[in-house]
XYZ file of C-alpha atoms in Angstrom:
326
model
C 0.958 75.674 -22.620
C 0.099 78.866 -24.544
C -3.450 80.231 -24.722
C -3.778 79.432 -28.369
C -3.071 75.772 -27.846
C -4.455 75.044 -24.407
C -7.101 72.409 -23.917
C -9.485 72.235 -20.984
C -12.580 70.271 -20.136
C -16.158 71.260 -19.266
C -19.571 70.411 -20.633
C -22.503 68.107 -20.367
C -26.258 68.243 -20.644
C -28.579 69.443 -17.939
C -30.260 66.146 -17.070
C -27.253 64.343 -18.316
C -28.840 62.339 -21.123
C -29.079 64.427 -24.315
C -32.438 63.519 -25.830
C -33.080 63.562 -29.552
C -35.605 65.630 -31.428
C -37.680 62.826 -32.938
C -38.488 59.150 -32.943
C -35.897 56.645 -33.960
C -38.293 53.812 -34.655
C -38.305 52.343 -38.126
C -34.826 53.497 -39.093
C -32.402 51.121 -40.908
C -29.516 50.925 -38.336
C -27.757 48.536 -40.782
C -26.772 51.578 -42.868
C -24.843 53.223 -40.080
C -21.512 51.481 -40.949
C -21.747 52.048 -44.607
C -23.997 55.048 -45.301
C -24.252 56.893 -48.665
C -22.273 60.076 -48.293
C -21.843 63.032 -50.635
C -18.979 64.356 -48.463
C -16.281 61.944 -49.434
C -16.560 59.294 -46.806
C -13.795 57.910 -44.682
C -11.093 58.641 -47.403
C -11.716 62.337 -47.077
C -8.852 63.739 -45.004
C -9.509 65.712 -41.853
C -8.909 69.154 -43.265
C -8.251 70.875 -39.971
C -5.418 69.850 -37.638
C -6.733 72.115 -34.824
C -7.659 69.019 -32.710
C -4.223 67.566 -33.028
C -2.914 66.641 -29.526
C -6.341 66.722 -27.886
C -6.885 63.358 -26.210
C -9.960 61.383 -25.601
C -11.709 61.903 -22.243
C -14.793 62.222 -20.067
C -17.320 64.754 -19.041
C -17.720 66.069 -15.459
C -20.851 67.853 -14.296
C -20.132 68.840 -10.718
C -22.164 72.080 -10.494
C -25.303 70.445 -9.022
C -23.827 68.563 -6.002
C -22.932 70.461 -2.802
C -22.970 73.779 -4.800
C -20.116 72.399 -6.836
C -17.710 72.058 -3.923
C -17.089 68.342 -4.524
C -14.275 65.758 -4.762
C -13.993 65.089 -8.528
C -12.653 61.554 -8.174
C -9.083 62.051 -9.447
C -7.751 58.985 -7.523
C -9.893 56.659 -9.624
C -9.266 58.542 -12.845
C -5.510 58.185 -12.437
C -5.963 54.457 -12.386
C -7.509 54.538 -15.915
C -4.821 56.023 -18.206
C -6.922 56.057 -21.334
C -8.508 59.264 -19.997
C -6.347 62.033 -21.254
C -8.712 65.016 -20.986
C -11.837 66.321 -19.229
C -14.688 68.505 -20.295
C -16.054 70.266 -17.206
C -19.516 71.931 -17.270
C -19.806 75.165 -15.308
C -23.005 76.827 -14.087
C -22.617 80.511 -13.548
C -23.917 80.222 -9.943
C -20.924 78.236 -8.818
C -18.338 80.303 -6.942
C -15.230 81.171 -8.993
C -12.863 79.897 -6.297
C -14.503 76.439 -6.612
C -14.362 76.406 -10.463
C -10.739 77.454 -10.319
C -10.046 74.454 -7.985
C -11.600 72.112 -10.526
C -9.338 73.434 -13.270
C -6.227 73.560 -11.113
C -6.678 69.963 -10.003
C -7.205 68.732 -13.534
C -4.169 70.551 -14.890
C -2.058 69.335 -11.886
C -3.132 65.742 -12.735
C -1.822 66.138 -16.298
C -5.295 66.347 -17.914
C -6.184 68.603 -20.854
C -9.204 70.685 -19.988
C -12.189 71.961 -21.921
C -14.311 74.375 -19.820
C -17.941 74.670 -20.885
C -20.449 77.420 -19.881
C -23.654 75.573 -18.942
C -27.117 76.926 -18.361
C -29.577 74.139 -17.500
C -32.560 76.444 -18.118
C -31.948 76.868 -21.875
C -30.626 73.666 -23.352
C -31.615 73.610 -27.040
C -32.600 77.341 -26.837
C -32.569 79.569 -29.852
C -32.536 82.722 -27.716
C -29.496 84.685 -29.043
C -29.394 86.659 -25.773
C -28.676 83.487 -23.887
C -25.680 82.820 -26.051
C -24.485 86.353 -25.702
C -24.779 86.016 -21.937
C -22.345 83.082 -22.184
C -19.891 85.160 -24.182
C -19.993 87.977 -21.678
C -19.574 85.542 -18.840
C -16.416 84.296 -20.464
C -15.239 87.882 -20.888
C -15.783 88.565 -17.154
C -14.261 85.357 -15.840
C -11.694 84.112 -18.316
C -8.700 85.837 -16.762
C -9.509 84.505 -13.272
C -10.000 81.005 -14.563
C -6.873 81.074 -16.708
C -4.842 81.781 -13.578
C -5.685 78.242 -12.443
C -4.282 76.585 -15.625
C -4.709 76.282 -19.374
C -8.009 75.249 -20.900
C -9.987 75.449 -24.089
C -13.227 77.467 -24.191
C -16.353 75.612 -25.129
C -18.750 78.629 -25.546
C -21.983 77.138 -24.343
C -23.441 73.650 -23.896
C -26.093 72.691 -26.509
C -27.261 76.075 -27.528
C -29.481 76.031 -30.674
C -32.503 73.769 -31.415
C -33.049 71.350 -34.228
C -35.210 73.903 -35.816
C -32.865 76.939 -35.785
C -32.113 78.369 -39.181
C -28.520 78.292 -40.434
C -28.672 82.026 -40.712
C -29.668 82.531 -37.050
C -27.144 79.959 -35.822
C -24.284 81.716 -37.737
C -25.273 85.301 -36.931
C -25.627 84.517 -33.188
C -22.319 82.698 -33.009
C -20.554 85.437 -34.991
C -21.674 87.946 -32.438
C -20.659 85.702 -29.438
C -17.261 84.894 -30.995
C -16.670 88.540 -31.598
C -16.783 89.102 -27.792
C -14.596 86.091 -27.000
C -11.935 87.017 -29.583
C -11.305 90.260 -27.601
C -9.444 88.274 -24.959
C -8.861 84.704 -26.218
C -6.977 83.723 -29.383
C -7.076 79.890 -28.949
C -9.303 77.202 -30.437
C -12.943 77.663 -29.556
C -15.374 74.780 -29.251
C -18.895 75.243 -30.339
C -21.705 72.665 -29.884
C -23.595 72.121 -33.126
C -27.341 72.714 -32.881
C -30.132 70.179 -32.187
C -28.608 69.128 -28.868
C -25.279 68.491 -30.736
C -26.828 66.427 -33.477
C -27.885 68.635 -36.418
C -24.912 68.357 -38.649
C -26.757 69.644 -41.656
C -27.701 72.951 -40.072
C -24.120 73.370 -38.810
C -22.726 72.675 -42.231
C -25.086 75.146 -43.849
C -24.250 77.842 -41.244
C -20.542 77.523 -42.221
C -20.577 76.787 -45.954
C -23.977 77.562 -47.548
C -25.035 81.004 -46.384
C -24.766 83.615 -49.127
C -24.901 86.556 -46.652
C -24.013 85.382 -43.144
C -21.671 82.524 -42.383
C -19.702 81.590 -39.287
C -16.502 83.291 -40.229
C -14.059 82.273 -37.440
C -11.785 79.537 -38.738
C -10.124 78.542 -35.415
C -13.094 76.446 -34.307
C -13.802 72.898 -33.251
C -17.309 71.680 -33.951
C -18.690 69.400 -31.198
C -21.256 66.602 -31.847
C -23.134 64.842 -29.045
C -23.939 61.220 -29.828
C -26.413 59.076 -27.881
C -28.570 55.989 -28.651
C -31.432 58.049 -30.076
C -29.403 60.869 -31.681
C -30.421 62.117 -35.120
C -31.832 64.949 -37.149
C -34.492 65.863 -39.636
C -33.625 65.915 -43.331
C -36.253 66.840 -45.800
C -38.834 66.638 -42.933
C -37.954 63.055 -42.230
C -36.259 61.882 -39.041
C -32.933 60.111 -39.609
C -30.748 58.474 -37.008
C -27.154 59.727 -36.989
C -24.956 57.956 -39.502
C -21.328 58.028 -40.454
C -22.067 60.264 -43.403
C -23.312 62.941 -40.935
C -19.784 63.036 -39.509
C -18.341 63.307 -43.043
C -20.637 66.256 -43.524
C -19.416 68.014 -40.443
C -15.720 67.307 -41.325
C -16.255 68.714 -44.836
C -16.611 72.187 -43.301
C -12.794 72.169 -42.981
C -13.049 73.022 -39.251
C -11.944 70.860 -36.375
C -14.391 68.199 -35.201
C -14.899 66.193 -31.980
C -17.428 64.189 -30.103
C -18.027 66.310 -27.001
C -20.438 63.815 -25.437
C -21.340 60.220 -26.150
C -23.262 57.639 -24.152
C -25.243 54.501 -24.746
C -27.823 52.670 -22.660
C -29.846 50.776 -25.310
C -28.318 47.649 -26.857
C -28.435 47.299 -30.617
C -28.443 51.035 -31.388
C -25.962 52.713 -33.652
C -24.285 55.090 -31.180
C -21.275 52.875 -30.476
C -20.713 52.337 -34.188
C -20.819 56.051 -34.927
C -18.389 56.776 -32.095
C -16.030 54.222 -33.501
C -16.236 55.938 -36.866
C -15.435 59.301 -35.238
C -12.316 57.826 -33.654
C -11.282 56.292 -36.990
C -11.350 59.800 -38.412
C -9.058 61.031 -35.625
C -11.765 62.919 -33.786
C -11.307 63.245 -29.969
C -14.251 61.681 -28.142
C -15.542 62.411 -24.630
C -17.773 60.085 -22.707
C -20.868 61.062 -20.754
C -20.304 61.083 -17.898
C -17.572 60.555 -15.345
C -20.094 61.715 -12.694
C -22.852 64.284 -12.176
C -25.294 62.907 -14.747
C -28.297 63.096 -12.496
C -29.521 59.757 -13.904
C -28.000 56.373 -14.740
C -25.145 57.428 -17.105
C -22.440 57.769 -14.456
C -19.077 55.944 -14.560
C -18.670 56.330 -10.792
C -20.618 55.422 -7.612
C -21.650 57.196 -5.473
C -22.456 60.636 -6.855
C -19.991 63.489 -6.325
C -19.044 63.677 -2.632
C -18.312 66.894 -0.679
C -14.805 68.163 -0.964
C -12.573 67.417 2.024
C -9.021 68.833 1.676
C -7.799 66.395 4.373
C -9.158 63.156 2.782
C -10.052 62.106 -0.712
C -13.471 60.542 -1.324
C -13.743 56.926 -2.331
C -15.427 56.079 -5.613
C -15.948 52.750 -7.408
C -16.686 52.026 -11.132
C -20.341 51.388 -12.015
C -21.574 48.780 -14.481
C -21.696 51.612 -17.040
C -18.014 52.394 -16.655
C -16.725 50.098 -19.411
C -19.339 51.299 -21.809
C -17.503 54.593 -21.969
C -13.937 53.605 -21.052
C -13.957 50.872 -23.826
C -14.455 53.577 -26.456
C -11.548 55.829 -25.373
């Protein structure tokens, strides 16, 4: 698969569960399936076909177990054919030989791959230097990782807070993308701000800036959807609704759900993920393994890699929560 069409997996949040930026109490969850939307609603076509061919999948966060040198559980994954793609989160401290093995094994298994630079120390950070560090890390390591197989670059996991200005988000990403475009011509995934939840800021960074907008058009915008996901609009907290997805799609760029998970019954996360799928967005569940908490599809946690014998994993009670949405 050519560089400009390759897909590869890597992402995830540091503690696993992406927390929201405000309380969700008092919101009318009944509006989730039929929200007011100024962006055209479900009849609005997906303008960008850049996500065409990218399947649904799961997130893997192997960096924190055994220094990343772990068995990723491919035997069990192969028994669950709705998983077509993986998003793999990569901490810079993990040895390149290990990261290459992750990608090589995924590609050999027939999975599309999204590779995500991850820095657990700056989730939700507005520090532009951190985003630039991610870009230069890709510049230094892309060729070596590409030798293991095709993948799509996800610049950095969850950079940008719920309070970042559209101007700062746009100008920081324009600079980072300028580095990446020196060596990579394919689709680039960027997580929207506010832990992947602030669709309004992302929209404004692409469409509403009079002086500085995100100018790259070969992008896929990635939302992260959990039980308590939401954003502030007019200084009022609002749980994520279908109209927020319409807002993101109206940028004309590709869209996806890079992470989703649910642990609280009766919340809108499952309904919003269903809406994303109805719009043709790829969706990636959190997490296959490596969550660090309770949102793991497998048990036990990632086991040390043994080239002579594959580790044995079993599905957890949470498994179907994710697999049923793929």
